[in-house]
Short mmCIF file of C-alpha atoms and ligand atoms in Angstrom, two decimals:
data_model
loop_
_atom_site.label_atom_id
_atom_site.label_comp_id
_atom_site.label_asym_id
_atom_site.label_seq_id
_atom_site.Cartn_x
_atom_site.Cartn_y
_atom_site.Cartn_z
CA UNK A 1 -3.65 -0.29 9.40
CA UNK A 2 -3.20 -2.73 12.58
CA UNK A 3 -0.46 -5.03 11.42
CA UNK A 4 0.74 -8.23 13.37
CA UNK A 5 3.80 -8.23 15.05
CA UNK A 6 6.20 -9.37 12.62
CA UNK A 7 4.95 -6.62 10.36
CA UNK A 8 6.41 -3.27 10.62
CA UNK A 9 6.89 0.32 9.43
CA UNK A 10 10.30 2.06 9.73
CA UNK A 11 11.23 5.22 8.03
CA UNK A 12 8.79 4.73 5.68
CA UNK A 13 9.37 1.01 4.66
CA UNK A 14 7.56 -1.94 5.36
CA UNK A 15 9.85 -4.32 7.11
CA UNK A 16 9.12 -8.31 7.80
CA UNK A 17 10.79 -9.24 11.22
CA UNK A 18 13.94 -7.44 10.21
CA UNK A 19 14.28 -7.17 6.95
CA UNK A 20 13.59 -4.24 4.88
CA UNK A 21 11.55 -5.24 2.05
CA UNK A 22 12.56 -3.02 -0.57
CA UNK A 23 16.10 -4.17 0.31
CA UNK A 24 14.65 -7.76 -0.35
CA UNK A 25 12.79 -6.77 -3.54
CA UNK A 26 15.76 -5.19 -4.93
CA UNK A 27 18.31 -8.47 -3.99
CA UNK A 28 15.75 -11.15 -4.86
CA UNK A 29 13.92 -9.10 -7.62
CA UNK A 30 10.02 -9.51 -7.71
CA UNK A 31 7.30 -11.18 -7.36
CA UNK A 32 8.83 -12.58 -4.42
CA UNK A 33 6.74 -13.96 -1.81
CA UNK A 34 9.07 -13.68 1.98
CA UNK A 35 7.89 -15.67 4.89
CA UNK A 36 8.86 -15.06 8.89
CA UNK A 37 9.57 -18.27 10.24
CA UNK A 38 8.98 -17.40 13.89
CA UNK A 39 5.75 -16.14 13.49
CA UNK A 40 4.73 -19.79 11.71
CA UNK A 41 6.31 -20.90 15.16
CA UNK A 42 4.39 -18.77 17.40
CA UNK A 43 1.08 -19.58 15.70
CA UNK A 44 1.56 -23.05 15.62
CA UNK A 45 2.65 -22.70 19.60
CA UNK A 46 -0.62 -20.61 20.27
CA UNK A 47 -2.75 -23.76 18.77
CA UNK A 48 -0.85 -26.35 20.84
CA UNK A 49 -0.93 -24.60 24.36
CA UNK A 50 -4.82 -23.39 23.40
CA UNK A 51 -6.05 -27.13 23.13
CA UNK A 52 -3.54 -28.82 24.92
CA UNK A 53 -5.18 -26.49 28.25
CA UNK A 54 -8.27 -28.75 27.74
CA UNK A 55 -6.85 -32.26 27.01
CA UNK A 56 -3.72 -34.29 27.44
CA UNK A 57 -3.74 -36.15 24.07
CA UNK A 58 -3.61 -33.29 21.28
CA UNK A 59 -2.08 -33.82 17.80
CA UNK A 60 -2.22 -30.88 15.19
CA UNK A 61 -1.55 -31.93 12.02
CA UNK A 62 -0.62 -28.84 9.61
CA UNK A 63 -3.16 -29.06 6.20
CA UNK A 64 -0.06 -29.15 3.91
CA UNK A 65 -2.31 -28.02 1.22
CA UNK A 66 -2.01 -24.48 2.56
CA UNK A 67 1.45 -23.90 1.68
CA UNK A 68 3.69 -26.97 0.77
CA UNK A 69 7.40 -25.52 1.02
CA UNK A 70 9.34 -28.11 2.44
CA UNK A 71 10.86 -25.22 4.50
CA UNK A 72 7.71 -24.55 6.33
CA UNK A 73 6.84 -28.66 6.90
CA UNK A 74 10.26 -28.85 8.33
CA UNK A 75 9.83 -25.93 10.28
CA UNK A 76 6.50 -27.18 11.54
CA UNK A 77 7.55 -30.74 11.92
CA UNK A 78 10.58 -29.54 14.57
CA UNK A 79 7.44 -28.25 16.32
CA UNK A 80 6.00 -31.48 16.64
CA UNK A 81 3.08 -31.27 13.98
CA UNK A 82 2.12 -34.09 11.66
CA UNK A 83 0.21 -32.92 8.55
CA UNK A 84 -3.23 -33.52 6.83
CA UNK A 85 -1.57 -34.53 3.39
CA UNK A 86 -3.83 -34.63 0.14
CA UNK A 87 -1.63 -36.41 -2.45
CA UNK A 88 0.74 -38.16 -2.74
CA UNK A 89 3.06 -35.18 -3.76
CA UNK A 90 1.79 -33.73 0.07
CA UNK A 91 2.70 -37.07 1.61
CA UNK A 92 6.04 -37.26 0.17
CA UNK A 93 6.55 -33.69 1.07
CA UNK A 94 5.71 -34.47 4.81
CA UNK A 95 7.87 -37.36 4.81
CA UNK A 96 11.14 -35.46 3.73
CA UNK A 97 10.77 -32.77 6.01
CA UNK A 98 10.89 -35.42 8.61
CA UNK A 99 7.01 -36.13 9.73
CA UNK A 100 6.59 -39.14 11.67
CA UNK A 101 3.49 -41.72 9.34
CA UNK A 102 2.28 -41.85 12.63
CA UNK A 103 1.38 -38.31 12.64
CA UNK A 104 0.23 -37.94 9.50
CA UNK A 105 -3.45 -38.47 7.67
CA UNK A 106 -3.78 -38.99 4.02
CA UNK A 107 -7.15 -37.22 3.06
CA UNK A 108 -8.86 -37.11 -0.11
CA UNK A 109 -11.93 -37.70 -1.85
CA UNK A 110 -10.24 -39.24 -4.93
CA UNK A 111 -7.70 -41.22 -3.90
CA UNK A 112 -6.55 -43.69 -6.45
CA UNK A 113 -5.12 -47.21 -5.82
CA UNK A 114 -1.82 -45.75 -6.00
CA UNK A 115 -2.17 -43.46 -3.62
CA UNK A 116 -3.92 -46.16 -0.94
CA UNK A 117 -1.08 -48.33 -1.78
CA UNK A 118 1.50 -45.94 -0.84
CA UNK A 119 -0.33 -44.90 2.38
CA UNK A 120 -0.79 -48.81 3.27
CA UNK A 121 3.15 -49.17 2.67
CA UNK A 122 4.30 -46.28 4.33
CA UNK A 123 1.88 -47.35 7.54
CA UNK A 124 -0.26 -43.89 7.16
CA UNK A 125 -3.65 -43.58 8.17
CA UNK A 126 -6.35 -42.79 5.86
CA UNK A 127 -9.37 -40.89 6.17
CA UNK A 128 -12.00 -42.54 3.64
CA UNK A 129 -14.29 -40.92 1.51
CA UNK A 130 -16.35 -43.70 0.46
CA UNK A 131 -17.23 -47.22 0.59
CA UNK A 132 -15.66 -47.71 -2.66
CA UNK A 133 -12.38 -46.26 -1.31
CA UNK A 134 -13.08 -48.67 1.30
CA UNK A 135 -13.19 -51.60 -0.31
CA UNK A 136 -10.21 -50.89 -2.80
CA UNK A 137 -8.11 -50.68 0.30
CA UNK A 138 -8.95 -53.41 1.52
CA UNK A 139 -7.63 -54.93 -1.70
CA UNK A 140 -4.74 -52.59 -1.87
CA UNK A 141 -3.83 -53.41 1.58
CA UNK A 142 -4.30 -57.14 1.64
CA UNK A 143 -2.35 -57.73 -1.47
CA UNK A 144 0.69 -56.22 0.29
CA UNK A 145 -0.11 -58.34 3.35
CA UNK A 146 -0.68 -54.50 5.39
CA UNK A 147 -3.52 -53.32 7.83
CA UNK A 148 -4.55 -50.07 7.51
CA UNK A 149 -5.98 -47.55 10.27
CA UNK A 150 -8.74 -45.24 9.09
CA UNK A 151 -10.86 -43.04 9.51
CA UNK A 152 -14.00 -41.91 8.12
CA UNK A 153 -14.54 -38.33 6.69
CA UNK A 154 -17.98 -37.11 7.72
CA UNK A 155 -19.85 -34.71 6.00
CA UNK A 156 -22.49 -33.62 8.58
CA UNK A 157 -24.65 -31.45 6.55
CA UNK A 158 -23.20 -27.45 8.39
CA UNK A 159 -23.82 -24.37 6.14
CA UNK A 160 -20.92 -22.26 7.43
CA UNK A 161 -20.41 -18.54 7.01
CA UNK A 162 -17.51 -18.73 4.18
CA UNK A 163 -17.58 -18.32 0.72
CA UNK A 164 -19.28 -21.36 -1.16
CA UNK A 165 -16.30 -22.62 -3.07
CA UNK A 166 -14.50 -23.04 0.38
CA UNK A 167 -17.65 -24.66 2.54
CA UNK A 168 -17.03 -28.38 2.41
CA UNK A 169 -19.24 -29.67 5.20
CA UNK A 170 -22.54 -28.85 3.22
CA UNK A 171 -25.07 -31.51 2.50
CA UNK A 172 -24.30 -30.77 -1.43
CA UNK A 173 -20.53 -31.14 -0.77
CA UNK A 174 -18.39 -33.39 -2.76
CA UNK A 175 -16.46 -34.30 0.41
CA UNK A 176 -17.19 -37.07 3.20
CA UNK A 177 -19.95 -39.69 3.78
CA UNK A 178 -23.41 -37.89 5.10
CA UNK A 179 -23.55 -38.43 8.63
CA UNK A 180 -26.38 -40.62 8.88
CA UNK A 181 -24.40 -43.48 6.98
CA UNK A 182 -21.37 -43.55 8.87
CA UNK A 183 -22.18 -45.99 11.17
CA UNK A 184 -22.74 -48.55 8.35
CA UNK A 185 -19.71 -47.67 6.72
CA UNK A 186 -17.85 -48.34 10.16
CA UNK A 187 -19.81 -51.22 10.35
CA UNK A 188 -18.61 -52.39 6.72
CA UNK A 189 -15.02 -51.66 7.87
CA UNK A 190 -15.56 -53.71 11.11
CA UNK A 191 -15.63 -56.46 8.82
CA UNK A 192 -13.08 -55.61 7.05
CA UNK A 193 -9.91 -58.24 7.39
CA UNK A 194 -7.02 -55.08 6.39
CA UNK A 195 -8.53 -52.48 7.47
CA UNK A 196 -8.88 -51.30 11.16
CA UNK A 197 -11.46 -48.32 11.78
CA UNK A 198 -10.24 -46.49 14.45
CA UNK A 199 -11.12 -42.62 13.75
CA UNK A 200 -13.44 -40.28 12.67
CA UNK A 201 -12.65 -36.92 10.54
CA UNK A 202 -14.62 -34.17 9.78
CA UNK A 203 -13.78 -30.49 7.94
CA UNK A 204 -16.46 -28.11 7.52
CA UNK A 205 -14.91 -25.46 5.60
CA UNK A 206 -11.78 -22.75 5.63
CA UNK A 207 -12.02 -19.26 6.44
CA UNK A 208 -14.67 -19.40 8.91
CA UNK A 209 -14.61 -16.59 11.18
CA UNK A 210 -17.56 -17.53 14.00
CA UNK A 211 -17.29 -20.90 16.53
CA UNK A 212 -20.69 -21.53 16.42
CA UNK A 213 -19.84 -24.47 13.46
CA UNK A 214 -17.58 -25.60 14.95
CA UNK A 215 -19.21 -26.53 17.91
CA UNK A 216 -21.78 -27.62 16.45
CA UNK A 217 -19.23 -29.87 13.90
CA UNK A 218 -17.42 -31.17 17.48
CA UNK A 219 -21.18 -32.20 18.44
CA UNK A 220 -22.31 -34.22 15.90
CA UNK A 221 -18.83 -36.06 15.89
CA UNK A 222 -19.05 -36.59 19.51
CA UNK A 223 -22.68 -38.24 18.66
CA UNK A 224 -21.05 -40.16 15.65
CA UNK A 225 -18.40 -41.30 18.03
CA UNK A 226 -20.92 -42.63 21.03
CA UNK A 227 -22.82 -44.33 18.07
CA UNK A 228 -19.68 -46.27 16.59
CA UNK A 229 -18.41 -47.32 20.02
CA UNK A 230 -21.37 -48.93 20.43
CA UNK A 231 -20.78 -50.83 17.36
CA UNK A 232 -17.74 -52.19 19.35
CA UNK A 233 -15.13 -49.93 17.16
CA UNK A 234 -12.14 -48.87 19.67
CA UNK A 235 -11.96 -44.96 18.68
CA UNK A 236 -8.28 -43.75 19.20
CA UNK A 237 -8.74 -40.64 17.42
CA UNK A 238 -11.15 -37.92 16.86
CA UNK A 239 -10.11 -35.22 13.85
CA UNK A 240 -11.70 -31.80 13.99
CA UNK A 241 -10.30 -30.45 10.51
CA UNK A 242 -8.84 -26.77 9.99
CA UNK A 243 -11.08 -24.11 9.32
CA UNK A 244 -10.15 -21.10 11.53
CA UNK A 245 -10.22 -18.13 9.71
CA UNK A 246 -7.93 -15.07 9.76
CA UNK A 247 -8.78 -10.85 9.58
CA UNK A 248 -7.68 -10.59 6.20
CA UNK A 249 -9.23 -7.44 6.48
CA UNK A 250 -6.87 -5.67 9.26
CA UNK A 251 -8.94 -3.03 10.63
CA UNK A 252 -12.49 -4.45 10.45
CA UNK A 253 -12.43 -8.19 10.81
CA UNK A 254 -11.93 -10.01 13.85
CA UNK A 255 -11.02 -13.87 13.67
CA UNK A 256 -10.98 -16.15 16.87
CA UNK A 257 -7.65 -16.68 18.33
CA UNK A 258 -6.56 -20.68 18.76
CA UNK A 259 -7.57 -19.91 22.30
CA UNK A 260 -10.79 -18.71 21.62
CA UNK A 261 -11.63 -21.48 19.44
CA UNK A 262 -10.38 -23.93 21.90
CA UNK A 263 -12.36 -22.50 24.49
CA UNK A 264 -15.41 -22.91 22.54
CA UNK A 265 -14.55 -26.59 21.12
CA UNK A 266 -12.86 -28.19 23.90
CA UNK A 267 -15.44 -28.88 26.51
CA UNK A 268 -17.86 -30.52 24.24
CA UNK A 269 -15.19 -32.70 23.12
CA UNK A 270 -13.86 -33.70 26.19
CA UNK A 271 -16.93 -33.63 27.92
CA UNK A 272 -18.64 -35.70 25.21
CA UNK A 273 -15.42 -38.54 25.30
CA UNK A 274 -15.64 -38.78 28.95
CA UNK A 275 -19.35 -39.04 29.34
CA UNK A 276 -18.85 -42.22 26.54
CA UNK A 277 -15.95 -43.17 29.03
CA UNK A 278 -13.25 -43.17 26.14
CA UNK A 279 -10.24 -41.29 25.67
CA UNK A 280 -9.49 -41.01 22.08
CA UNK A 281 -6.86 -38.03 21.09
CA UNK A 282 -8.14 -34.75 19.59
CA UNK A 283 -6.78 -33.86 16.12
CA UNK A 284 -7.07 -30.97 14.38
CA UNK A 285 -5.57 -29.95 10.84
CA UNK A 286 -5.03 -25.65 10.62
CA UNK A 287 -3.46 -24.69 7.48
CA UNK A 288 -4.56 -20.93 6.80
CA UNK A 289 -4.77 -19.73 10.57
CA UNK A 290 -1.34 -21.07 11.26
CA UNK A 291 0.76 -19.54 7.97
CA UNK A 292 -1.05 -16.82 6.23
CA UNK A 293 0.02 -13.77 8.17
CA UNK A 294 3.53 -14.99 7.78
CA UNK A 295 3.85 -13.68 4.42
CA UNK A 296 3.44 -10.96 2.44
CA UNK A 297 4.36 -11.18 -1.92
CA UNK A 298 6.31 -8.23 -2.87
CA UNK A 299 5.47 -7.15 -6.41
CA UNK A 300 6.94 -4.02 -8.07
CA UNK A 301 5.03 -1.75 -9.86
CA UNK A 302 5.42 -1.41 -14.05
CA UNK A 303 3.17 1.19 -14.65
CA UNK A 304 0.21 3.28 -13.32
CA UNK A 305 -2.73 4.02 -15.24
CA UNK A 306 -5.40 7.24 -14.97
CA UNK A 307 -8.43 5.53 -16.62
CA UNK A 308 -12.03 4.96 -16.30
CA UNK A 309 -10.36 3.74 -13.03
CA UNK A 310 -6.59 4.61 -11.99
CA UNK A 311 -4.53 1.29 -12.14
CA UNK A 312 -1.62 0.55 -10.42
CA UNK A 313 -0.14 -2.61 -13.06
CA UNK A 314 2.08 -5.04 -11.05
CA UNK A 315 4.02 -7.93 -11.61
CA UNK A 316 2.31 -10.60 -9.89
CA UNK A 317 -0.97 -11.46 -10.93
CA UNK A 318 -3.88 -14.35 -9.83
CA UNK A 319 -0.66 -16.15 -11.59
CA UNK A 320 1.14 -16.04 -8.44
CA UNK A 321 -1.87 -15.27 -6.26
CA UNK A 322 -5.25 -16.43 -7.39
CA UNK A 323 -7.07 -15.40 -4.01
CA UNK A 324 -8.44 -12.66 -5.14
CA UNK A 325 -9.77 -13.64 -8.81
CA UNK A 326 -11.26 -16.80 -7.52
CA UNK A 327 -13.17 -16.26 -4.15
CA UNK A 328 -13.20 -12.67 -4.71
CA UNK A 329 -11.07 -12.34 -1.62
CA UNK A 330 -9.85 -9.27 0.29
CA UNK A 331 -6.21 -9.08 0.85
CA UNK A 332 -4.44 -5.60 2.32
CA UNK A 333 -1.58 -4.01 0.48
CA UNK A 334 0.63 -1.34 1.25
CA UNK A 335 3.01 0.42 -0.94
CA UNK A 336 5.86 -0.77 0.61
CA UNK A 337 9.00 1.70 -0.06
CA UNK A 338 6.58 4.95 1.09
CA UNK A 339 4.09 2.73 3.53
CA UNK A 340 3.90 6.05 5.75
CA UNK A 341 2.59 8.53 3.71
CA UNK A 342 -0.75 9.83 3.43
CA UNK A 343 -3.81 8.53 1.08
CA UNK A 344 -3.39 10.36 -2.54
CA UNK A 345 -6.36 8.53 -3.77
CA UNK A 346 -8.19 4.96 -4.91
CA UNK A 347 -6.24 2.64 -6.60
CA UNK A 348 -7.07 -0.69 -7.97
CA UNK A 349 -3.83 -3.09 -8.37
CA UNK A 350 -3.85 -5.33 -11.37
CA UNK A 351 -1.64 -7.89 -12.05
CA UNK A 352 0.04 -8.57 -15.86
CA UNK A 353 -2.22 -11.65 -17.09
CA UNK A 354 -4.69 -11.29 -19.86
CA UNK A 355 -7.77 -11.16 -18.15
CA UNK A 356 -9.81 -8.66 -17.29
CA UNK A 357 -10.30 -10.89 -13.64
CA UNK A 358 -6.40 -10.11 -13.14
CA UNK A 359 -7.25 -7.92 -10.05
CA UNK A 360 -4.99 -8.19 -6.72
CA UNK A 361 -6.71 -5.46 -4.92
CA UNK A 362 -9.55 -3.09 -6.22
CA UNK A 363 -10.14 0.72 -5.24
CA UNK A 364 -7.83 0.68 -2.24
CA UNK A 365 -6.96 4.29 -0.63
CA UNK A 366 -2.88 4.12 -1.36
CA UNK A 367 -0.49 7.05 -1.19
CA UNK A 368 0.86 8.45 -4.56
CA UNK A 369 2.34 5.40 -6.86
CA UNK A 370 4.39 5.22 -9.12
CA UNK A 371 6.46 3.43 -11.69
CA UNK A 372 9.27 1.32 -9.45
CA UNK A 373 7.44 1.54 -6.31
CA UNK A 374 6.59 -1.72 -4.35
CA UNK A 375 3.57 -3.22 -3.33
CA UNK A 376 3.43 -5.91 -1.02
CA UNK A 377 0.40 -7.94 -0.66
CA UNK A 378 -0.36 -9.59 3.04
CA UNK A 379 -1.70 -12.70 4.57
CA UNK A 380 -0.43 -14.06 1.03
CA UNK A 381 1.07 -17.48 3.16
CA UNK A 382 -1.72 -19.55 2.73
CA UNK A 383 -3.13 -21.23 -0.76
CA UNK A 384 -0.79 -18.10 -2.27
CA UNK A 385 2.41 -19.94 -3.91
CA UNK A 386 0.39 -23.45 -3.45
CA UNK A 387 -2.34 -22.36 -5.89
CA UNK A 388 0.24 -20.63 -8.45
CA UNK A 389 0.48 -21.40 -11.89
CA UNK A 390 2.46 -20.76 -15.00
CA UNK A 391 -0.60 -19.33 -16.71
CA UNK A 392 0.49 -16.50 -19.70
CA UNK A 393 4.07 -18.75 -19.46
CA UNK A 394 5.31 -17.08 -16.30
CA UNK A 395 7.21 -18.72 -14.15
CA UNK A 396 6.13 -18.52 -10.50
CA UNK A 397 8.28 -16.58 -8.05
CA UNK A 398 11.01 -17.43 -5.76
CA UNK A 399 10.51 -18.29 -1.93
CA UNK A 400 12.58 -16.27 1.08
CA UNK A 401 12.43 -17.58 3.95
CA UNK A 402 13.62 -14.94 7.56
CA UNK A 403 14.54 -15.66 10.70
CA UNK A 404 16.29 -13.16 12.91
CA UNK A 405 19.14 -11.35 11.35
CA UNK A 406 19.32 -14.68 8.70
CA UNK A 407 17.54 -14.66 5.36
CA UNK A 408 17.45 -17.39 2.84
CA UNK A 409 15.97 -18.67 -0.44
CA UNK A 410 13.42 -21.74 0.51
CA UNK A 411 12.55 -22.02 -3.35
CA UNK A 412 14.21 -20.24 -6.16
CA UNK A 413 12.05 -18.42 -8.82
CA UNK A 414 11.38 -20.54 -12.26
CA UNK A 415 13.13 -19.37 -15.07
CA UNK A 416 11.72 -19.46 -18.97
CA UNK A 417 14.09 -22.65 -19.37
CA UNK A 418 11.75 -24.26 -16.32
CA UNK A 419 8.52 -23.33 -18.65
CA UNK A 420 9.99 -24.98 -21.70
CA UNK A 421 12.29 -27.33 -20.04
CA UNK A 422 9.63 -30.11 -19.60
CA UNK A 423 8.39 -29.79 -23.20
CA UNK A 424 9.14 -32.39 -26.36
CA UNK A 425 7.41 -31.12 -29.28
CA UNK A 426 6.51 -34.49 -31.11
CA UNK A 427 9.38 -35.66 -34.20
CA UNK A 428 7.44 -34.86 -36.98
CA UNK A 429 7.08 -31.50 -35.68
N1 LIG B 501 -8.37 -30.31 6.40
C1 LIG B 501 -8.98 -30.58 5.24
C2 LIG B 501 -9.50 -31.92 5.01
C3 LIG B 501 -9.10 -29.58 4.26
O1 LIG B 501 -9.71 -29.87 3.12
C4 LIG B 501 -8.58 -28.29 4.50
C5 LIG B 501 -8.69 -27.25 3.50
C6 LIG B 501 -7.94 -28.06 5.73
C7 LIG B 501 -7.86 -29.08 6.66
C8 LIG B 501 -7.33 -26.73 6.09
O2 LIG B 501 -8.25 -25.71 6.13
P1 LIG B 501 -7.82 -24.25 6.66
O3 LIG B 501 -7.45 -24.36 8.12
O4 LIG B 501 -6.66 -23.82 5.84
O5 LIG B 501 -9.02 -23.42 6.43
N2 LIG B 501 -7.93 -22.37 -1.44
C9 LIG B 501 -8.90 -21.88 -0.49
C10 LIG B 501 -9.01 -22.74 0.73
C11 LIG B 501 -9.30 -24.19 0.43
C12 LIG B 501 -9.31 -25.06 1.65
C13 LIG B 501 -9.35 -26.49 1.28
N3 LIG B 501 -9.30 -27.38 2.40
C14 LIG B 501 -8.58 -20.42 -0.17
O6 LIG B 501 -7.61 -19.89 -0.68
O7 LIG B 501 -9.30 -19.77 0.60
#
């Protein structure tokens, strides 16, 4: 299987950077999802050189959505990213791991007052989703005596090749304002007296693997743009989303690199800004293509099963990683402590929840398993940890973070205690 670089076999064992992880499993017990922090480095690296070829004013702001450790934001933000930040939990986040406001963009398409407020406060721009969400800022923002820079999020009607929970750019989308109406809306926010228009935002979708979209995304934003600067708005920024898929499956998927995409996406931005003679910087907001491959979850294996099918029962399920049960997506493992050996057979790994869904990885060609063996599950660094849950009362697993020769805990595991810990049965009970 074609691994990426941080990924490697030795005598049998799967290593990340250079650490054994059946050394790791057996120190940090599992589920245990382990992260290489210079591969997060050298991906985020790739995207700044890739777009900062084609233009001189280049901000890529990390979807914190993706994976939320405060490890990884701080890790990112000594990179220079800002972040795409969703809540207020993601703002806060990207705050304490030392993100600039300036470089951050508080997205949403339910933001409550609260949330505005804090953004108006902190001096964060907002990407609005509405004209309600416009006009409750402008409330929010006046009563504290603030302006407000925004944006608008666009929705300009792409079907993308992804799976339909994860397209967000479609006419039938919950997300944006349809394209046609965002010059009113700019218009509305012209007028506005605490709140300053000054961007436009689109995302189409996640996990797109062609560039077509996207050009065609950077197109009709470059169209938007000429159409509110002729309104007399002052664009400073133009926001391209994330989207960028990755080969989740290793030896038959191929995913554009960040210079490939930029390649494809950079002309018609910059040619589109200059022929409007403006100069507004290009933002874009990765999340998956920049952390996924970092990590791999390391689960070890309770039992195996010859039935109708022969199961390989592990102890993380769509409780730790819900990729798989909810988009039905693909994600390689290898049985880690014997990762050389020959196929033995088809083996479908299922995690310990009570549902029949519970399904990491179905009829997979795996050597010989067995009770103790590990299996570690890849490209599990994007919307793995970040969509866990405590579903069947398990507490979600523990974070390592490696660098080097250096290895260290970026979030312990939750313990039963952490399950009941935040519970008050009422008195009478
Ligand atoms: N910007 C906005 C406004 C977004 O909504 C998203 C993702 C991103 C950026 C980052 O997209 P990325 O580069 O990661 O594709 N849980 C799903 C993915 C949901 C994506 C939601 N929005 C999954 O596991 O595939």
């Amino acid at each position: 299987m074609n691994l990426p670089p941080h990924l490697t076999v030795r005598d049998g064992h799967l290593f990340i950077g250079d650490h054994d992880t059946v050394a790791l499993a057996a120190e940090y017990g599992t589920p245990l999802y382990v992260t290489d922090e210079e591969r997060v480095r050298a991906r985020y690296r790739e995207y700044r050189d890739a777009l900062c070829a084609h233009y001189d004013r280049v901000q890529v702001l990390y979807a914190a959505k993706a994976n939320g450790n405060l490890a990884l934001l701080k890790i990112l933000a000594s990179e220079g990213a800002g972040a795409d930040v969703f809540s207020a939990g993601e703002c806060a986040l990207a705050l304490q791991a030392g993100m600039d406001s300036a470089r951050l963009l508080f997205n949403g398409s339910s933001k409550s007052r609260a949330d505005l407020r804090l953004a108006a406060e902190h001096g964060i721009r907002v990407s609005l989703d509405s004209l309600d969400e416009l006009r409750a800022l402008e409330d929010v923002a006046g009563a504290l005596g603030r302006t407000v820079e925004v944006s608008f999020r666009v929705n300009p009607a792409l079907e993308v090749p992804t799976h339909p929970k994860i397209a967000t750019g479609l006419a039938s989308s919950k997300f944006g304002i349809p394209h046609g109406e965002v010059v009113d809306a700019y218009r509305a926010a012209l007028a506005c007296d605490h709140v300053r228009p000054i961007g436009l935002h689109c995302h189409i979708g996640s996990q797109i693997l062609a560039l077509a979209p996207f050009v065609e995304a950077a197109r009709v934003m470059v169209r938007l743009a000429g159409e509110v600067t002729a309104l007399g708005a002052a664009l400073e920024f133009l926001d391209l989303g994330g989207g960028l898929g990755i080969p989740y499956r290793h030896d038959e998927e191929i995913a554009p690199s960040p210079r490939e995409y930029a390649d494809a996406v950079m002309p018609v931005f910059v040619e589109g800004v200059e022929a409007l003679g403006i100069r507004p910087a290009l933002w874009v907001e990765p999340g998956r293509s920049l952390v996924a491959d970092s990590t791999v979850l390391l689960t070890h294996v309770n039992s195996t099963k010859a039935a109708h099918r022969h199961f390989v029962n592990v102890d993380a399920g769509f409780n730790q990683l819900i990729r798989p049960a909810m988009y039905d997506a693909y994600h390689e493992v290898v049985v880690a402590n014997c990762a050389d050996e020959p196929s033995a057979g088809t083996y479908t790994v299922a995690g310990p929840i009570c549902e029949s869904g519970d399904i990491l990885a179905a009829d997979r060609s795996l050597p010989a398993v067995r009770e103790g063996d590990l299996v570690a599950v890849l490209d599990a660094g994007a919307y793995g940890f970040a969509m866990a849950s405590q579903y069947n009362a398990r507490p979600r697993a523990a974070e390592l973070l490696v660098r080097g020769p250096d290895r260290a805990l970026m979030r312990r595991a939750e313990t039963i205690d952490d399950l009941t810990g935040t519970q008050a049965p009422p008195p009478w009970l």
